[in-house]
Amino acid sequence: MLATQQPQPVNMIDELANQWEFAKQQETEAIKSRRAIEDKLIELIGRKPEGTCSKATEVFKLKTNSKISRKVDVNKLADVAQSINPTLFNNLFRVKYEVNTTAFKELMKTDSKTYNVAAHAVISTPARTSVSVERVEQ
């Protein structure tokens, strides 16, 4: 009985890396194409500086939605806090807590007792594993 040949692991990795490169290139081109179409639709439907414009045809309902990103200039925040009503200030600006991952991991290594206390306030879930593919120059 003849044994079936299994692909060499390195060759399989190279094949999958080639497929990944091709898929990534297709994805980039698809995004570029979609965005060009969206730009043409925006010209036809219109846009507001902020908000939604709608258009309906017999086949489609279309909307353009414009947003403005707003970030806090922390260097000016203290002056603003002193210049307006504290209740209004607290209504306008929120504190957003986030985990300092570097410090959190370091605490796990250096002070397990404190880490165990702090860990009660942290929800840890695995994220999608990223893949990096770089072609070797030949």
mmCIF file of N, CA and C in Angstrom:
data_model
loop_
_atom_site.group_PDB
_atom_site.id
_atom_site.type_symbol
_atom_site.label_atom_id
_atom_site.label_comp_id
_atom_site.label_asym_id
_atom_site.label_seq_id
_atom_site.Cartn_x
_atom_site.Cartn_y
_atom_site.Cartn_z
ATOM 1 N N MET A 1 0.841 -1.163 0.000
ATOM 2 C CA MET A 1 0.000 0.000 0.000
ATOM 3 C C MET A 1 0.901 1.245 0.000
ATOM 4 N N LEU A 2 0.558 2.194 -0.891
ATOM 5 C CA LEU A 2 1.327 3.421 -0.993
ATOM 6 C C LEU A 2 0.801 4.449 -0.006
ATOM 7 N N ALA A 3 1.695 5.073 0.691
ATOM 8 C CA ALA A 3 1.310 6.125 1.631
ATOM 9 C C ALA A 3 1.080 7.411 0.842
ATOM 10 N N THR A 4 0.023 8.136 1.206
ATOM 11 C CA THR A 4 -0.226 9.417 0.537
ATOM 12 C C THR A 4 0.768 10.432 1.067
ATOM 13 N N GLN A 5 1.251 11.276 0.159
ATOM 14 C CA GLN A 5 2.224 12.282 0.565
ATOM 15 C C GLN A 5 1.518 13.450 1.242
ATOM 16 N N GLN A 6 1.993 13.794 2.410
ATOM 17 C CA GLN A 6 1.482 14.952 3.125
ATOM 18 C C GLN A 6 2.277 16.170 2.662
ATOM 19 N N PRO A 7 1.608 17.317 2.521
ATOM 20 C CA PRO A 7 2.376 18.507 2.144
ATOM 21 C C PRO A 7 3.378 18.871 3.228
ATOM 22 N N GLN A 8 4.521 19.348 2.800
ATOM 23 C CA GLN A 8 5.529 19.801 3.749
ATOM 24 C C GLN A 8 4.984 21.018 4.489
ATOM 25 N N PRO A 9 5.162 21.065 5.798
ATOM 26 C CA PRO A 9 4.614 22.201 6.561
ATOM 27 C C PRO A 9 5.057 23.566 6.028
ATOM 28 N N VAL A 10 6.330 23.723 5.671
ATOM 29 C CA VAL A 10 6.808 25.015 5.176
ATOM 30 C C VAL A 10 6.123 25.346 3.859
ATOM 31 N N ASN A 11 5.976 24.362 2.978
ATOM 32 C CA ASN A 11 5.314 24.616 1.701
ATOM 33 C C ASN A 11 3.856 25.001 1.915
ATOM 34 N N MET A 12 3.206 24.365 2.891
ATOM 35 C CA MET A 12 1.814 24.693 3.178
ATOM 36 C C MET A 12 1.724 26.121 3.723
ATOM 37 N N ILE A 13 2.674 26.485 4.583
ATOM 38 C CA ILE A 13 2.697 27.844 5.116
ATOM 39 C C ILE A 13 2.902 28.848 3.989
ATOM 40 N N ASP A 14 3.843 28.556 3.078
ATOM 41 C CA ASP A 14 4.083 29.454 1.950
ATOM 42 C C ASP A 14 2.841 29.578 1.075
ATOM 43 N N GLU A 15 2.164 28.467 0.844
ATOM 44 C CA GLU A 15 0.950 28.491 0.016
ATOM 45 C C GLU A 15 -0.137 29.344 0.680
ATOM 46 N N LEU A 16 -0.348 29.135 1.977
ATOM 47 C CA LEU A 16 -1.348 29.923 2.685
ATOM 48 C C LEU A 16 -0.952 31.398 2.762
ATOM 49 N N ALA A 17 0.344 31.666 2.913
ATOM 50 C CA ALA A 17 0.804 33.058 2.933
ATOM 51 C C ALA A 17 0.561 33.713 1.578
ATOM 52 N N ASN A 18 0.768 32.986 0.489
ATOM 53 C CA ASN A 18 0.454 33.502 -0.857
ATOM 54 C C ASN A 18 -1.036 33.802 -0.983
ATOM 55 N N GLN A 19 -1.859 32.885 -0.506
ATOM 56 C CA GLN A 19 -3.310 33.095 -0.556
ATOM 57 C C GLN A 19 -3.702 34.309 0.288
ATOM 58 N N TRP A 20 -3.064 34.473 1.438
ATOM 59 C CA TRP A 20 -3.338 35.617 2.316
ATOM 60 C C TRP A 20 -2.990 36.923 1.611
ATOM 61 N N GLU A 21 -1.800 36.956 0.978
ATOM 62 C CA GLU A 21 -1.384 38.164 0.245
ATOM 63 C C GLU A 21 -2.392 38.515 -0.846
ATOM 64 N N PHE A 22 -2.830 37.509 -1.585
ATOM 65 C CA PHE A 22 -3.787 37.735 -2.670
ATOM 66 C C PHE A 22 -5.116 38.232 -2.119
ATOM 67 N N ALA A 23 -5.597 37.610 -1.047
ATOM 68 C CA ALA A 23 -6.865 38.027 -0.445
ATOM 69 C C ALA A 23 -6.757 39.447 0.102
ATOM 70 N N LYS A 24 -5.629 39.785 0.723
ATOM 71 C CA LYS A 24 -5.419 41.121 1.266
ATOM 72 C C LYS A 24 -5.421 42.160 0.143
ATOM 73 N N GLN A 25 -4.796 41.822 -0.979
ATOM 74 C CA GLN A 25 -4.770 42.721 -2.138
ATOM 75 C C GLN A 25 -6.181 42.919 -2.693
ATOM 76 N N GLN A 26 -6.940 41.838 -2.792
ATOM 77 C CA GLN A 26 -8.333 41.939 -3.252
ATOM 78 C C GLN A 26 -9.150 42.799 -2.293
ATOM 79 N N GLU A 27 -8.945 42.600 -1.013
ATOM 80 C CA GLU A 27 -9.658 43.366 0.007
ATOM 81 C C GLU A 27 -9.350 44.859 -0.138
ATOM 82 N N THR A 28 -8.073 45.199 -0.310
ATOM 83 C CA THR A 28 -7.668 46.596 -0.469
ATOM 84 C C THR A 28 -8.316 47.209 -1.702
ATOM 85 N N GLU A 29 -8.314 46.479 -2.801
ATOM 86 C CA GLU A 29 -8.930 46.977 -4.034
ATOM 87 C C GLU A 29 -10.445 47.113 -3.886
ATOM 88 N N ALA A 30 -11.073 46.162 -3.192
ATOM 89 C CA ALA A 30 -12.526 46.228 -2.976
ATOM 90 C C ALA A 30 -12.891 47.442 -2.124
ATOM 91 N N ILE A 31 -12.115 47.720 -1.093
ATOM 92 C CA ILE A 31 -12.371 48.884 -0.235
ATOM 93 C C ILE A 31 -12.211 50.163 -1.041
ATOM 94 N N LYS A 32 -11.159 50.234 -1.858
ATOM 95 C CA LYS A 32 -10.916 51.409 -2.697
ATOM 96 C C LYS A 32 -12.072 51.624 -3.669
ATOM 97 N N SER A 33 -12.543 50.556 -4.274
ATOM 98 C CA SER A 33 -13.659 50.624 -5.216
ATOM 99 C C SER A 33 -14.949 51.039 -4.514
ATOM 100 N N ARG A 34 -15.224 50.436 -3.353
ATOM 101 C CA ARG A 34 -16.436 50.776 -2.601
ATOM 102 C C ARG A 34 -16.426 52.236 -2.191
ATOM 103 N N ARG A 35 -15.288 52.729 -1.748
ATOM 104 C CA ARG A 35 -15.209 54.130 -1.310
ATOM 105 C C ARG A 35 -15.394 55.096 -2.477
ATOM 106 N N ALA A 36 -14.906 54.740 -3.646
ATOM 107 C CA ALA A 36 -15.111 55.588 -4.829
ATOM 108 C C ALA A 36 -16.597 55.648 -5.180
ATOM 109 N N ILE A 37 -17.285 54.525 -5.064
ATOM 110 C CA ILE A 37 -18.732 54.482 -5.314
ATOM 111 C C ILE A 37 -19.460 55.308 -4.262
ATOM 112 N N GLU A 38 -19.049 55.174 -2.991
ATOM 113 C CA GLU A 38 -19.663 55.962 -1.925
ATOM 114 C C GLU A 38 -19.497 57.462 -2.170
ATOM 115 N N ASP A 39 -18.323 57.869 -2.646
ATOM 116 C CA ASP A 39 -18.098 59.286 -2.946
ATOM 117 C C ASP A 39 -19.069 59.785 -4.013
ATOM 118 N N LYS A 40 -19.323 58.976 -5.031
ATOM 119 C CA LYS A 40 -20.281 59.356 -6.089
ATOM 120 C C LYS A 40 -21.697 59.424 -5.528
ATOM 121 N N LEU A 41 -22.051 58.476 -4.663
ATOM 122 C CA LEU A 41 -23.376 58.502 -4.039
ATOM 123 C C LEU A 41 -23.546 59.737 -3.163
ATOM 124 N N ILE A 42 -22.516 60.107 -2.432
ATOM 125 C CA ILE A 42 -22.578 61.304 -1.588
ATOM 126 C C ILE A 42 -22.842 62.539 -2.439
ATOM 127 N N GLU A 43 -22.196 62.606 -3.620
ATOM 128 C CA GLU A 43 -22.432 63.734 -4.524
ATOM 129 C C GLU A 43 -23.896 63.791 -4.962
ATOM 130 N N LEU A 44 -24.499 62.644 -5.194
ATOM 131 C CA LEU A 44 -25.886 62.596 -5.681
ATOM 132 C C LEU A 44 -26.909 62.780 -4.559
ATOM 133 N N ILE A 45 -26.632 62.214 -3.395
ATOM 134 C CA ILE A 45 -27.591 62.265 -2.281
ATOM 135 C C ILE A 45 -27.416 63.550 -1.489
ATOM 136 N N GLY A 46 -26.176 63.989 -1.341
ATOM 137 C CA GLY A 46 -25.870 65.159 -0.539
ATOM 138 C C GLY A 46 -25.391 64.755 0.833
ATOM 139 N N ARG A 47 -24.912 65.763 1.559
ATOM 140 C CA ARG A 47 -24.442 65.531 2.925
ATOM 141 C C ARG A 47 -24.637 66.796 3.737
ATOM 142 N N LYS A 48 -24.839 66.583 5.016
ATOM 143 C CA LYS A 48 -24.919 67.686 5.964
ATOM 144 C C LYS A 48 -23.572 67.761 6.678
ATOM 145 N N PRO A 49 -23.246 68.913 7.246
ATOM 146 C CA PRO A 49 -22.005 68.961 8.029
ATOM 147 C C PRO A 49 -22.011 67.919 9.161
ATOM 148 N N GLU A 50 -23.208 67.711 9.735
ATOM 149 C CA GLU A 50 -23.379 66.683 10.754
ATOM 150 C C GLU A 50 -24.839 66.259 10.705
ATOM 151 N N GLY A 51 -25.067 64.980 10.525
ATOM 152 C CA GLY A 51 -26.432 64.484 10.450
ATOM 153 C C GLY A 51 -26.634 63.596 9.222
ATOM 154 N N THR A 52 -27.906 63.307 8.934
ATOM 155 C CA THR A 52 -28.254 62.336 7.904
ATOM 156 C C THR A 52 -29.039 62.978 6.770
ATOM 157 N N CYS A 53 -28.708 62.586 5.551
ATOM 158 C CA CYS A 53 -29.499 62.923 4.366
ATOM 159 C C CYS A 53 -30.014 61.602 3.809
ATOM 160 N N SER A 54 -31.257 61.586 3.366
ATOM 161 C CA SER A 54 -31.862 60.354 2.854
ATOM 162 C C SER A 54 -32.333 60.542 1.428
ATOM 163 N N LYS A 55 -32.348 59.450 0.700
ATOM 164 C CA LYS A 55 -32.862 59.430 -0.676
ATOM 165 C C LYS A 55 -33.444 58.049 -0.913
ATOM 166 N N ALA A 56 -34.603 58.006 -1.545
ATOM 167 C CA ALA A 56 -35.225 56.718 -1.842
ATOM 168 C C ALA A 56 -35.459 56.630 -3.343
ATOM 169 N N THR A 57 -35.224 55.461 -3.876
ATOM 170 C CA THR A 57 -35.566 55.159 -5.258
ATOM 171 C C THR A 57 -36.606 54.043 -5.202
ATOM 172 N N GLU A 58 -36.993 53.550 -6.338
ATOM 173 C CA GLU A 58 -37.934 52.418 -6.340
ATOM 174 C C GLU A 58 -37.257 51.152 -5.841
ATOM 175 N N VAL A 59 -35.946 51.127 -5.853
ATOM 176 C CA VAL A 59 -35.201 49.917 -5.497
ATOM 177 C C VAL A 59 -34.473 50.023 -4.151
ATOM 178 N N PHE A 60 -33.975 51.218 -3.822
ATOM 179 C CA PHE A 60 -33.116 51.366 -2.656
ATOM 180 C C PHE A 60 -33.550 52.522 -1.766
ATOM 181 N N LYS A 61 -33.210 52.397 -0.479
ATOM 182 C CA LYS A 61 -33.236 53.510 0.462
ATOM 183 C C LYS A 61 -31.768 53.792 0.774
ATOM 184 N N LEU A 62 -31.356 55.039 0.576
ATOM 185 C CA LEU A 62 -29.960 55.392 0.797
ATOM 186 C C LEU A 62 -29.866 56.515 1.811
ATOM 187 N N LYS A 63 -28.797 56.497 2.603
ATOM 188 C CA LYS A 63 -28.558 57.542 3.589
ATOM 189 C C LYS A 63 -27.081 57.884 3.584
ATOM 190 N N THR A 64 -26.807 59.171 3.738
ATOM 191 C CA THR A 64 -25.447 59.587 4.050
ATOM 192 C C THR A 64 -25.488 60.098 5.482
ATOM 193 N N ASN A 65 -24.506 59.717 6.259
ATOM 194 C CA ASN A 65 -24.476 60.116 7.661
ATOM 195 C C ASN A 65 -23.114 60.739 7.947
ATOM 196 N N SER A 66 -23.105 62.020 8.235
ATOM 197 C CA SER A 66 -21.860 62.735 8.533
ATOM 198 C C SER A 66 -21.715 62.914 10.036
ATOM 199 N N LYS A 67 -20.506 62.710 10.506
ATOM 200 C CA LYS A 67 -20.226 62.852 11.926
ATOM 201 C C LYS A 67 -19.024 63.761 12.108
ATOM 202 N N ILE A 68 -18.933 64.342 13.269
ATOM 203 C CA ILE A 68 -17.770 65.140 13.641
ATOM 204 C C ILE A 68 -17.163 64.487 14.882
ATOM 205 N N SER A 69 -15.899 64.158 14.796
ATOM 206 C CA SER A 69 -15.201 63.582 15.947
ATOM 207 C C SER A 69 -14.838 64.697 16.908
ATOM 208 N N ARG A 70 -15.105 64.480 18.149
ATOM 209 C CA ARG A 70 -14.793 65.471 19.173
ATOM 210 C C ARG A 70 -13.932 64.814 20.246
ATOM 211 N N LYS A 71 -12.810 65.452 20.546
ATOM 212 C CA LYS A 71 -11.896 64.957 21.567
ATOM 213 C C LYS A 71 -11.619 66.074 22.556
ATOM 214 N N VAL A 72 -11.248 65.708 23.734
ATOM 215 C CA VAL A 72 -10.957 66.679 24.786
ATOM 216 C C VAL A 72 -9.493 67.105 24.695
ATOM 217 N N ASP A 73 -9.268 68.404 24.715
ATOM 218 C CA ASP A 73 -7.918 68.947 24.830
ATOM 219 C C ASP A 73 -7.634 69.037 26.327
ATOM 220 N N VAL A 74 -6.967 68.015 26.858
ATOM 221 C CA VAL A 74 -6.769 67.925 28.305
ATOM 222 C C VAL A 74 -5.937 69.076 28.859
ATOM 223 N N ASN A 75 -5.135 69.700 28.016
ATOM 224 C CA ASN A 75 -4.321 70.832 28.472
ATOM 225 C C ASN A 75 -5.177 72.057 28.798
ATOM 226 N N LYS A 76 -6.359 72.135 28.211
ATOM 227 C CA LYS A 76 -7.233 73.288 28.439
ATOM 228 C C LYS A 76 -8.393 72.969 29.380
ATOM 229 N N LEU A 77 -8.514 71.702 29.740
ATOM 230 C CA LEU A 77 -9.669 71.260 30.514
ATOM 231 C C LEU A 77 -9.734 71.899 31.900
ATOM 232 N N ALA A 78 -8.616 72.049 32.564
ATOM 233 C CA ALA A 78 -8.613 72.630 33.917
ATOM 234 C C ALA A 78 -9.124 74.070 33.885
ATOM 235 N N ASP A 79 -8.723 74.846 32.872
ATOM 236 C CA ASP A 79 -9.201 76.230 32.752
ATOM 237 C C ASP A 79 -10.708 76.265 32.519
ATOM 238 N N VAL A 80 -11.189 75.356 31.683
ATOM 239 C CA VAL A 80 -12.632 75.296 31.408
ATOM 240 C C VAL A 80 -13.381 74.935 32.685
ATOM 241 N N ALA A 81 -12.853 73.988 33.449
ATOM 242 C CA ALA A 81 -13.508 73.551 34.688
ATOM 243 C C ALA A 81 -13.672 74.706 35.668
ATOM 244 N N GLN A 82 -12.728 75.628 35.676
ATOM 245 C CA GLN A 82 -12.807 76.769 36.586
ATOM 246 C C GLN A 82 -13.722 77.873 36.052
ATOM 247 N N SER A 83 -14.034 77.801 34.759
ATOM 248 C CA SER A 83 -14.781 78.890 34.123
ATOM 249 C C SER A 83 -16.272 78.631 33.984
ATOM 250 N N ILE A 84 -16.704 77.403 34.167
ATOM 251 C CA ILE A 84 -18.137 77.114 34.009
ATOM 252 C C ILE A 84 -18.676 76.397 35.237
ATOM 253 N N ASN A 85 -19.980 76.364 35.331
ATOM 254 C CA ASN A 85 -20.685 75.714 36.435
ATOM 255 C C ASN A 85 -20.232 74.256 36.567
ATOM 256 N N PRO A 86 -19.862 73.792 37.780
ATOM 257 C CA PRO A 86 -19.388 72.415 37.969
ATOM 258 C C PRO A 86 -20.379 71.345 37.514
ATOM 259 N N THR A 87 -21.671 71.576 37.736
ATOM 260 C CA THR A 87 -22.670 70.596 37.293
ATOM 261 C C THR A 87 -22.674 70.496 35.772
ATOM 262 N N LEU A 88 -22.624 71.641 35.100
ATOM 263 C CA LEU A 88 -22.567 71.657 33.640
ATOM 264 C C LEU A 88 -21.282 71.004 33.151
ATOM 265 N N PHE A 89 -20.168 71.326 33.807
ATOM 266 C CA PHE A 89 -18.885 70.726 33.435
ATOM 267 C C PHE A 89 -18.961 69.203 33.501
ATOM 268 N N ASN A 90 -19.498 68.681 34.608
ATOM 269 C CA ASN A 90 -19.606 67.224 34.778
ATOM 270 C C ASN A 90 -20.574 66.601 33.784
ATOM 271 N N ASN A 91 -21.526 67.385 33.314
ATOM 272 C CA ASN A 91 -22.451 66.890 32.305
ATOM 273 C C ASN A 91 -21.787 66.870 30.924
ATOM 274 N N LEU A 92 -20.907 67.807 30.666
ATOM 275 C CA LEU A 92 -20.252 67.911 29.357
ATOM 276 C C LEU A 92 -19.082 66.950 29.185
ATOM 277 N N PHE A 93 -18.346 66.705 30.264
ATOM 278 C CA PHE A 93 -17.121 65.911 30.175
ATOM 279 C C PHE A 93 -17.204 64.705 31.088
ATOM 280 N N ARG A 94 -16.946 63.514 30.516
ATOM 281 C CA ARG A 94 -16.982 62.265 31.278
ATOM 282 C C ARG A 94 -15.576 61.709 31.429
ATOM 283 N N VAL A 95 -15.377 61.009 32.515
ATOM 284 C CA VAL A 95 -14.126 60.294 32.722
ATOM 285 C C VAL A 95 -14.320 58.896 32.161
ATOM 286 N N LYS A 96 -13.374 58.460 31.348
ATOM 287 C CA LYS A 96 -13.446 57.123 30.763
ATOM 288 C C LYS A 96 -12.285 56.302 31.321
ATOM 289 N N TYR A 97 -12.614 55.271 32.069
ATOM 290 C CA TYR A 97 -11.586 54.426 32.646
ATOM 291 C C TYR A 97 -11.166 53.378 31.634
ATOM 292 N N GLU A 98 -9.868 53.135 31.579
ATOM 293 C CA GLU A 98 -9.353 52.062 30.743
ATOM 294 C C GLU A 98 -8.177 51.429 31.470
ATOM 295 N N VAL A 99 -7.888 50.189 31.116
ATOM 296 C CA VAL A 99 -6.816 49.453 31.768
ATOM 297 C C VAL A 99 -5.485 49.845 31.133
ATOM 298 N N ASN A 100 -4.516 50.197 31.963
ATOM 299 C CA ASN A 100 -3.144 50.378 31.497
ATOM 300 C C ASN A 100 -2.561 48.972 31.464
ATOM 301 N N THR A 101 -2.593 48.347 30.296
ATOM 302 C CA THR A 101 -2.225 46.942 30.157
ATOM 303 C C THR A 101 -0.789 46.677 30.597
ATOM 304 N N THR A 102 0.117 47.574 30.263
ATOM 305 C CA THR A 102 1.519 47.388 30.650
ATOM 306 C C THR A 102 1.655 47.343 32.168
ATOM 307 N N ALA A 103 1.041 48.295 32.846
ATOM 308 C CA ALA A 103 1.110 48.330 34.319
ATOM 309 C C ALA A 103 0.384 47.130 34.929
ATOM 310 N N PHE A 104 -0.728 46.737 34.320
ATOM 311 C CA PHE A 104 -1.515 45.614 34.823
ATOM 312 C C PHE A 104 -0.708 44.313 34.741
ATOM 313 N N LYS A 105 -0.042 44.090 33.617
ATOM 314 C CA LYS A 105 0.788 42.888 33.452
ATOM 315 C C LYS A 105 1.979 42.920 34.405
ATOM 316 N N GLU A 106 2.570 44.094 34.580
ATOM 317 C CA GLU A 106 3.710 44.233 35.487
ATOM 318 C C GLU A 106 3.287 43.936 36.922
ATOM 319 N N LEU A 107 2.101 44.428 37.312
ATOM 320 C CA LEU A 107 1.588 44.156 38.652
ATOM 321 C C LEU A 107 1.396 42.658 38.862
ATOM 322 N N MET A 108 0.936 41.966 37.823
ATOM 323 C CA MET A 108 0.736 40.522 37.917
ATOM 324 C C MET A 108 2.064 39.825 38.258
ATOM 325 N N LYS A 109 3.166 40.326 37.698
ATOM 326 C CA LYS A 109 4.482 39.730 37.941
ATOM 327 C C LYS A 109 5.052 40.119 39.302
ATOM 328 N N THR A 110 4.810 41.354 39.729
ATOM 329 C CA THR A 110 5.509 41.873 40.912
ATOM 330 C C THR A 110 4.724 41.820 42.217
ATOM 331 N N ASP A 111 3.382 41.856 42.132
ATOM 332 C CA ASP A 111 2.586 41.911 43.361
ATOM 333 C C ASP A 111 1.262 41.166 43.123
ATOM 334 N N SER A 112 1.340 39.855 43.224
ATOM 335 C CA SER A 112 0.173 39.037 42.888
ATOM 336 C C SER A 112 -1.019 39.316 43.803
ATOM 337 N N LYS A 113 -0.780 39.666 45.045
ATOM 338 C CA LYS A 113 -1.877 39.945 45.976
ATOM 339 C C LYS A 113 -2.671 41.176 45.514
ATOM 340 N N THR A 114 -1.986 42.255 45.215
ATOM 341 C CA THR A 114 -2.659 43.471 44.731
ATOM 342 C C THR A 114 -3.273 43.224 43.359
ATOM 343 N N TYR A 115 -2.558 42.468 42.524
ATOM 344 C CA TYR A 115 -3.095 42.123 41.197
ATOM 345 C C TYR A 115 -4.440 41.414 41.333
ATOM 346 N N ASN A 116 -4.525 40.452 42.234
ATOM 347 C CA ASN A 116 -5.771 39.705 42.428
ATOM 348 C C ASN A 116 -6.917 40.619 42.860
ATOM 349 N N VAL A 117 -6.613 41.637 43.650
ATOM 350 C CA VAL A 117 -7.638 42.606 44.058
ATOM 351 C C VAL A 117 -8.063 43.435 42.835
ATOM 352 N N ALA A 118 -7.083 43.973 42.108
ATOM 353 C CA ALA A 118 -7.374 44.821 40.949
ATOM 354 C C ALA A 118 -8.084 44.039 39.831
ATOM 355 N N ALA A 119 -7.748 42.775 39.706
ATOM 356 C CA ALA A 119 -8.318 41.953 38.627
ATOM 357 C C ALA A 119 -9.831 41.808 38.739
ATOM 358 N N HIS A 120 -10.385 42.026 39.925
ATOM 359 C CA HIS A 120 -11.841 41.951 40.093
ATOM 360 C C HIS A 120 -12.565 43.020 39.284
ATOM 361 N N ALA A 121 -11.868 44.108 38.957
ATOM 362 C CA ALA A 121 -12.487 45.205 38.207
ATOM 363 C C ALA A 121 -12.151 45.156 36.719
ATOM 364 N N VAL A 122 -11.494 44.083 36.281
ATOM 365 C CA VAL A 122 -11.076 43.974 34.884
ATOM 366 C C VAL A 122 -11.724 42.748 34.254
ATOM 367 N N ILE A 123 -12.381 42.960 33.128
ATOM 368 C CA ILE A 123 -12.949 41.849 32.358
ATOM 369 C C ILE A 123 -11.982 41.564 31.223
ATOM 370 N N SER A 124 -11.422 40.373 31.225
ATOM 371 C CA SER A 124 -10.444 39.992 30.207
ATOM 372 C C SER A 124 -11.054 38.951 29.280
ATOM 373 N N THR A 125 -11.043 39.249 27.988
ATOM 374 C CA THR A 125 -11.536 38.304 26.988
ATOM 375 C C THR A 125 -10.517 38.221 25.860
ATOM 376 N N PRO A 126 -10.322 37.041 25.295
ATOM 377 C CA PRO A 126 -9.335 36.927 24.219
ATOM 378 C C PRO A 126 -9.794 37.675 22.965
ATOM 379 N N ALA A 127 -8.873 38.400 22.370
ATOM 380 C CA ALA A 127 -9.141 39.097 21.113
ATOM 381 C C ALA A 127 -8.734 38.184 19.956
ATOM 382 N N ARG A 128 -9.137 38.569 18.771
ATOM 383 C CA ARG A 128 -8.744 37.798 17.594
ATOM 384 C C ARG A 128 -7.230 37.871 17.431
ATOM 385 N N THR A 129 -6.608 36.735 17.178
ATOM 386 C CA THR A 129 -5.169 36.673 16.954
ATOM 387 C C THR A 129 -4.855 37.297 15.604
ATOM 388 N N SER A 130 -3.903 38.208 15.581
ATOM 389 C CA SER A 130 -3.548 38.852 14.326
ATOM 390 C C SER A 130 -2.507 38.027 13.587
ATOM 391 N N VAL A 131 -2.454 38.209 12.292
ATOM 392 C CA VAL A 131 -1.489 37.513 11.452
ATOM 393 C C VAL A 131 -0.737 38.565 10.658
ATOM 394 N N SER A 132 0.570 38.438 10.619
ATOM 395 C CA SER A 132 1.410 39.330 9.843
ATOM 396 C C SER A 132 2.159 38.503 8.820
ATOM 397 N N VAL A 133 2.083 38.921 7.566
ATOM 398 C CA VAL A 133 2.780 38.204 6.496
ATOM 399 C C VAL A 133 3.647 39.218 5.777
ATOM 400 N N GLU A 134 4.934 38.930 5.685
ATOM 401 C CA GLU A 134 5.870 39.813 4.997
ATOM 402 C C GLU A 134 6.708 38.975 4.048
ATOM 403 N N ARG A 135 6.724 39.374 2.802
ATOM 404 C CA ARG A 135 7.487 38.622 1.802
ATOM 405 C C ARG A 135 8.983 38.883 1.987
ATOM 406 N N VAL A 136 9.786 37.818 1.949
ATOM 407 C CA VAL A 136 11.233 37.917 2.104
ATOM 408 C C VAL A 136 11.822 38.335 0.755
ATOM 409 N N GLU A 137 12.659 39.381 0.799
ATOM 410 C CA GLU A 137 13.306 39.834 -0.440
ATOM 411 C C GLU A 137 14.277 38.766 -0.922
ATOM 412 N N GLN A 138 14.238 38.495 -2.218
ATOM 413 C CA GLN A 138 15.129 37.453 -2.771
ATOM 414 C C GLN A 138 16.092 38.020 -3.760
#
